[in-house]
Tab-separated table of C-alpha atoms in Angstrom:
chain	number	residue	atom	x	y	z
A	1278	MET	CA	240.548	79.555	96.782
A	1279	SER	CA	240.860	81.124	93.358
A	1280	PRO	CA	240.817	84.863	92.595
A	1281	SER	CA	237.915	84.069	90.229
A	1282	ASP	CA	235.792	82.662	93.078
A	1283	PRO	CA	232.352	84.339	92.693
A	1284	ALA	CA	232.233	84.894	96.467
A	1285	LEU	CA	235.061	87.399	96.103
A	1286	ASP	CA	232.718	89.701	94.176
A	1287	ARG	CA	230.440	90.093	97.208
A	1288	SER	CA	230.756	92.376	100.209
A	1289	ALA	CA	232.775	90.798	102.976
A	1290	LEU	CA	230.878	92.681	105.688
A	1291	SER	CA	227.629	94.599	105.454
A	1292	PHE	CA	226.406	96.630	108.447
A	1293	THR	CA	222.977	98.270	108.315
A	1294	GLY	CA	221.928	100.217	111.399
A	1295	VAL	CA	223.775	97.805	113.686
A	1296	SER	CA	224.005	98.351	117.452
A	1297	ALA	CA	226.049	96.412	120.009
A	1298	VAL	CA	224.819	95.895	123.570
A	1299	ARG	CA	226.695	94.109	126.367
A	1300	GLY	CA	225.519	93.800	129.958
A	1301	GLY	CA	222.531	95.982	129.164
A	1302	ARG	CA	224.764	98.834	128.000
A	1303	VAL	CA	224.972	100.164	124.439
A	1304	ILE	CA	228.629	99.841	123.367
A	1305	TRP	CA	228.148	101.456	119.987
A	1306	SER	CA	225.304	102.044	117.539
A	1307	GLN	CA	224.246	103.200	114.061
A	1308	ALA	CA	226.870	101.239	112.162
A	1309	THR	CA	226.011	101.419	108.464
A	1310	PHE	CA	228.721	100.601	105.927
A	1311	GLU	CA	230.062	97.857	103.672
A	1312	VAL	CA	233.549	96.372	103.607
A	1313	PRO	CA	234.340	95.005	100.137
A	1314	ALA	CA	235.713	91.502	99.797
A	1315	GLY	CA	239.480	91.579	99.412
A	1316	ALA	CA	239.988	94.660	101.604
A	1317	VAL	CA	242.690	95.032	104.265
A	1318	VAL	CA	240.971	96.821	107.138
A	1319	ALA	CA	242.139	98.035	110.526
A	1320	VAL	CA	239.650	98.333	113.392
A	1321	ILE	CA	240.808	101.237	115.547
A	1322	GLY	CA	239.571	103.253	118.491
A	1323	ALA	CA	240.265	104.095	122.103
A	1324	ASN	CA	240.323	101.425	124.794
A	1325	GLY	CA	236.789	100.331	125.613
A	1326	ALA	CA	235.338	101.675	122.378
A	1327	GLY	CA	234.124	98.215	121.350
A	1328	LYS	CA	236.713	96.953	118.865
A	1329	THR	CA	236.777	93.391	120.209
A	1330	THR	CA	232.973	93.440	120.479
A	1331	LEU	CA	232.811	94.227	116.769
A	1332	LEU	CA	235.040	91.248	115.946
A	1333	GLN	CA	232.992	88.978	118.194
A	1334	MET	CA	229.805	90.151	116.519
A	1335	VAL	CA	231.223	89.281	113.087
A	1336	LEU	CA	232.102	85.818	114.445
A	1337	GLY	CA	228.576	85.383	115.804
A	1338	LEU	CA	229.759	85.322	119.429
A	1339	VAL	CA	227.890	88.517	120.357
A	1340	PRO	CA	224.347	88.986	118.999
A	1341	VAL	CA	223.344	91.979	116.933
A	1342	ALA	CA	221.204	94.115	119.243
A	1343	SER	CA	219.504	95.897	116.349
A	1344	GLY	CA	219.949	96.276	112.628
A	1345	SER	CA	221.404	93.793	110.158
A	1346	LEU	CA	224.924	92.372	109.831
A	1347	LYS	CA	225.925	90.058	106.981
A	1348	VAL	CA	229.222	88.223	106.533
A	1349	PHE	CA	229.684	87.293	102.872
A	1350	GLY	CA	225.930	87.657	102.534
A	1351	ARG	CA	225.053	85.381	105.463
A	1352	ASP	CA	224.216	85.865	109.134
A	1353	PRO	CA	227.191	85.912	111.526
A	1354	GLY	CA	228.166	82.490	112.837
A	1355	VAL	CA	226.340	80.573	110.093
A	1356	ASP	CA	229.533	79.786	108.170
A	1357	ASN	CA	232.581	80.463	110.319
A	1358	THR	CA	234.599	78.117	108.112
A	1359	SER	CA	234.867	81.143	105.827
A	1360	ILE	CA	236.737	82.994	108.597
A	1361	GLY	CA	240.169	82.291	110.047
A	1362	PHE	CA	240.575	83.904	113.473
A	1363	VAL	CA	243.838	84.746	115.242
A	1364	PRO	CA	243.218	85.659	118.917
A	1365	GLN	CA	245.419	88.126	120.742
A	1366	HIS	CA	246.880	85.604	123.200
A	1367	TYR	CA	247.250	82.711	120.799
A	1368	ALA	CA	249.533	80.354	122.748
A	1369	ALA	CA	247.300	80.521	125.817
A	1370	THR	CA	244.330	79.282	123.773
A	1371	VAL	CA	246.055	76.138	122.459
A	1372	GLY	CA	248.625	75.379	125.166
A	1373	GLU	CA	252.370	75.982	125.326
A	1374	ALA	CA	253.278	72.281	125.127
A	1375	ILE	CA	251.627	71.510	121.789
A	1376	ARG	CA	253.822	71.240	118.675
A	1377	ALA	CA	253.429	73.854	115.950
A	1378	ASP	CA	252.161	71.408	113.323
A	1379	ASP	CA	249.609	69.897	115.726
A	1380	ALA	CA	248.436	73.397	116.643
A	1381	VAL	CA	247.826	74.134	112.959
A	1382	LEU	CA	245.982	70.824	112.624
A	1383	LEU	CA	243.451	72.148	115.144
A	1384	GLY	CA	242.407	74.616	112.460
A	1385	LEU	CA	241.060	71.641	110.497
A	1386	THR	CA	239.861	69.271	113.181
A	1387	GLY	CA	238.983	71.497	116.139
A	1388	ASN	CA	237.733	69.591	119.172
A	1389	SER	CA	237.809	66.278	117.306
A	1390	TRP	CA	241.621	66.280	117.172
A	1391	ARG	CA	243.460	63.312	118.647
A	1392	PRO	CA	247.218	62.649	118.362
A	1393	GLY	CA	248.031	60.401	115.428
A	1394	ARG	CA	244.492	60.440	114.020
A	1395	ALA	CA	245.018	62.986	111.232
A	1396	SER	CA	244.632	61.795	107.670
A	1397	ALA	CA	247.381	62.123	105.073
A	1398	ALA	CA	245.346	64.817	103.311
A	1399	GLN	CA	245.011	66.819	106.539
A	1400	ARG	CA	248.729	66.565	107.263
A	1401	GLN	CA	249.433	67.797	103.736
A	1402	ARG	CA	247.169	70.801	104.294
A	1403	VAL	CA	249.044	71.549	107.511
A	1404	ARG	CA	252.389	71.418	105.699
A	1405	GLU	CA	251.077	73.754	103.012
A	1406	ALA	CA	249.777	76.248	105.591
A	1407	LEU	CA	253.079	76.254	107.475
A	1408	THR	CA	254.972	76.718	104.216
A	1409	ALA	CA	252.702	79.632	103.268
A	1410	VAL	CA	253.784	81.507	106.404
A	1411	ASP	CA	257.460	80.426	106.229
A	1412	ALA	CA	257.141	78.325	109.405
A	1413	GLN	CA	258.076	74.877	108.105
A	1414	ALA	CA	261.526	75.060	109.747
A	1415	PHE	CA	260.010	74.885	113.247
A	1416	ALA	CA	256.939	72.780	112.467
A	1417	THR	CA	257.830	70.063	114.999
A	1418	LYS	CA	258.853	72.389	117.827
A	1419	ARG	CA	256.623	73.076	120.812
A	1420	LEU	CA	255.071	76.531	121.040
A	1421	SER	CA	256.948	77.119	124.301
A	1422	MET	CA	260.205	76.961	122.319
A	1423	LEU	CA	259.206	79.559	119.742
A	1424	SER	CA	259.718	83.311	119.662
A	1425	GLY	CA	256.776	85.682	119.606
A	1426	GLY	CA	257.100	86.205	115.853
A	1427	GLN	CA	257.295	82.458	115.208
A	1428	ARG	CA	254.196	81.825	117.316
A	1429	GLN	CA	252.316	84.450	115.355
A	1430	ARG	CA	253.236	82.697	112.113
A	1431	VAL	CA	251.871	79.425	113.537
A	1432	ALA	CA	248.698	81.237	114.615
A	1433	ILE	CA	248.214	82.614	111.106
A	1434	ALA	CA	248.886	79.172	109.610
A	1435	GLU	CA	246.182	77.673	111.851
A	1436	ALA	CA	243.771	80.386	110.711
A	1437	LEU	CA	244.652	79.740	107.044
A	1438	VAL	CA	244.661	75.934	106.975
A	1439	ALA	CA	240.902	75.653	106.319
A	1440	GLU	CA	241.265	78.060	103.343
A	1441	PRO	CA	239.017	80.864	104.643
A	1442	ARG	CA	237.910	83.905	102.681
A	1443	MET	CA	238.571	86.253	105.599
A	1444	LEU	CA	241.310	86.537	108.207
A	1445	ILE	CA	240.434	88.279	111.477
A	1446	LEU	CA	243.383	89.130	113.727
A	1447	ASP	CA	243.139	90.659	117.192
A	1448	GLU	CA	246.279	92.725	117.888
A	1449	PRO	CA	248.590	90.646	115.655
A	1450	LEU	CA	251.633	92.823	116.443
A	1451	ALA	CA	251.174	93.031	120.218
A	1452	SER	CA	254.295	92.122	122.239
A	1453	LEU	CA	256.425	91.714	119.099
A	1454	ASP	CA	259.737	93.508	118.590
A	1455	LEU	CA	260.111	95.938	115.685
A	1456	ARG	CA	261.699	93.387	113.359
A	1457	SER	CA	258.954	90.825	114.012
A	1458	GLN	CA	256.269	93.484	113.544
A	1459	ARG	CA	257.640	94.323	110.119
A	1460	GLU	CA	257.969	90.645	109.164
A	1461	ILE	CA	254.347	89.904	110.127
A	1462	ALA	CA	253.136	92.968	108.212
A	1463	VAL	CA	255.085	91.826	105.137
A	1464	LEU	CA	253.658	88.314	105.549
A	1465	LEU	CA	250.076	89.613	105.707
A	1466	ALA	CA	250.681	91.698	102.593
A	1467	ARG	CA	251.934	88.636	100.726
A	1468	LEU	CA	249.055	86.433	101.857
A	1469	HIS	CA	246.587	89.096	100.784
A	1470	ARG	CA	248.231	89.377	97.401
A	1471	GLU	CA	248.529	85.635	96.782
A	1472	LEU	CA	245.228	84.437	98.276
A	1473	SER	CA	242.962	87.456	97.701
A	1474	VAL	CA	241.792	86.997	101.281
A	1475	THR	CA	239.973	89.775	103.148
A	1476	ILE	CA	241.936	90.861	106.235
A	1477	VAL	CA	240.344	92.568	109.248
A	1478	LEU	CA	242.596	93.360	112.192
A	1479	VAL	CA	242.439	95.229	115.470
A	1480	ALA	CA	245.502	97.343	116.161
A	1481	HIS	CA	246.417	100.010	118.688
A	1482	ASP	CA	249.479	101.072	116.705
A	1483	ILE	CA	248.778	101.010	112.977
A	1484	ASN	CA	252.105	102.540	111.948
A	1485	PRO	CA	253.731	99.193	111.006
A	1486	LEU	CA	250.582	98.242	109.073
A	1487	LEU	CA	249.970	101.476	107.159
A	1488	PRO	CA	251.731	100.244	103.981
A	1489	ILE	CA	249.256	97.346	103.638
A	1490	LEU	CA	246.003	98.945	104.857
A	1491	ASP	CA	243.480	100.239	102.357
A	1492	SER	CA	240.754	101.241	104.833
A	1493	ALA	CA	239.727	101.367	108.476
A	1494	ILE	CA	236.711	100.912	110.705
A	1495	TYR	CA	237.081	103.538	113.400
A	1496	LEU	CA	234.904	103.777	116.510
A	1497	LEU	CA	234.289	107.405	117.340
A	1498	ASP	CA	231.738	108.929	119.727
A	1499	GLY	CA	229.910	105.631	120.088
A	1500	HIS	CA	229.520	104.959	116.373
A	1501	PRO	CA	231.586	102.828	113.956
A	1502	HIS	CA	232.590	104.457	110.677
A	1503	TYR	CA	234.328	103.051	107.600
A	1504	ALA	CA	236.618	105.055	105.322
A	1505	PRO	CA	239.712	104.777	103.103
A	1506	ILE	CA	242.895	104.766	105.166
A	1507	ASP	CA	244.105	108.065	103.650
A	1508	SER	CA	240.992	109.772	105.049
A	1509	VAL	CA	241.463	108.227	108.485
A	1510	VAL	CA	245.148	109.105	108.897
A	1511	ASP	CA	244.330	112.706	109.699
A	1512	ASP	CA	245.560	114.846	112.593
A	1513	GLU	CA	242.162	116.107	113.706
A	1514	LEU	CA	240.327	112.795	113.371
A	1515	LEU	CA	243.018	110.753	115.165
A	1516	THR	CA	243.326	113.338	117.955
A	1517	HIS	CA	239.560	113.117	118.509
A	1518	LEU	CA	239.633	109.323	118.210
A	1519	TYR	CA	242.337	108.711	120.817
A	1520	GLY	CA	241.725	111.727	123.044
A	1521	THR	CA	245.336	112.861	122.846
A	1522	PRO	CA	247.215	115.086	120.370
A	1523	ILE	CA	248.257	113.068	117.298
A	1524	ARG	CA	250.253	114.335	114.356
A	1525	VAL	CA	250.624	112.664	110.984
A	1526	ALA	CA	254.049	113.012	109.404
A	1527	HIS	CA	255.977	111.651	106.448
A	1528	THR	CA	259.266	109.796	106.373
A	1529	ALA	CA	262.057	110.819	103.996
A	1530	ALA	CA	260.694	108.155	101.641
A	1531	GLY	CA	257.246	109.763	101.736
A	1532	GLU	CA	255.590	107.120	103.907
A	1533	LEU	CA	252.977	108.135	106.474
A	1534	TYR	CA	253.349	107.590	110.179
A	1535	MET	CA	251.489	108.749	113.287
A	1536	ARG	CA	253.032	110.145	116.446
A	1537	SER	CA	251.657	111.539	119.684
A	1538	VAL	CA	252.555	115.091	120.627
A	1539	LEU	CA	253.727	115.840	124.166
């Protein structure tokens, strides 16, 4: 994908009066906003607010109950090759016994994968994806042998191998130690810079990601909203959003961080 790709000039996501309904219940409604291509966006909100539902709707897994949703100008699910998805519990979805490079190969071949059947071109793409996430050193190891941070790199490589225009990550820092959280955040920043890929991620704790975020979709009072990250990192808004006192502070270096107040 080249930075001059005309598709990069279009909106990545366009919501117009969108509502989400599951089990006959309205999860959220009246979503009207556009996410520009090339953005790095956090999806935030309290538990049960509908963050995962929003991701599933973008992927075409949950139908739009009302309104219009476009993904790079097309209906959700029409062209999911343009999206690389990293689920929250990655290893459980592919199996602990599979090798890292074969797991990444699934990003190209999906259900048609068979051991030893990959073409030379596909294997080259796998090597390139693993190299892009600095995972080539453990390419032949089984996922069960890898640390949480290493598994997350493999998951991102699998999402990248088909050269998507958008990466969607569900809780990419969950269960990672502080060092691994920082390393994954740095990796996502580099991939965004080098590939001009749109990144949309769900996160409960956005502190490690604040340096790379430019905006957020926040689900408040049953409605999704979209705003620049500087407008979202606000004491009053975050306190209302999470239902607990939140304060925004600055480090000695001037960086923002959020903390709950006891």
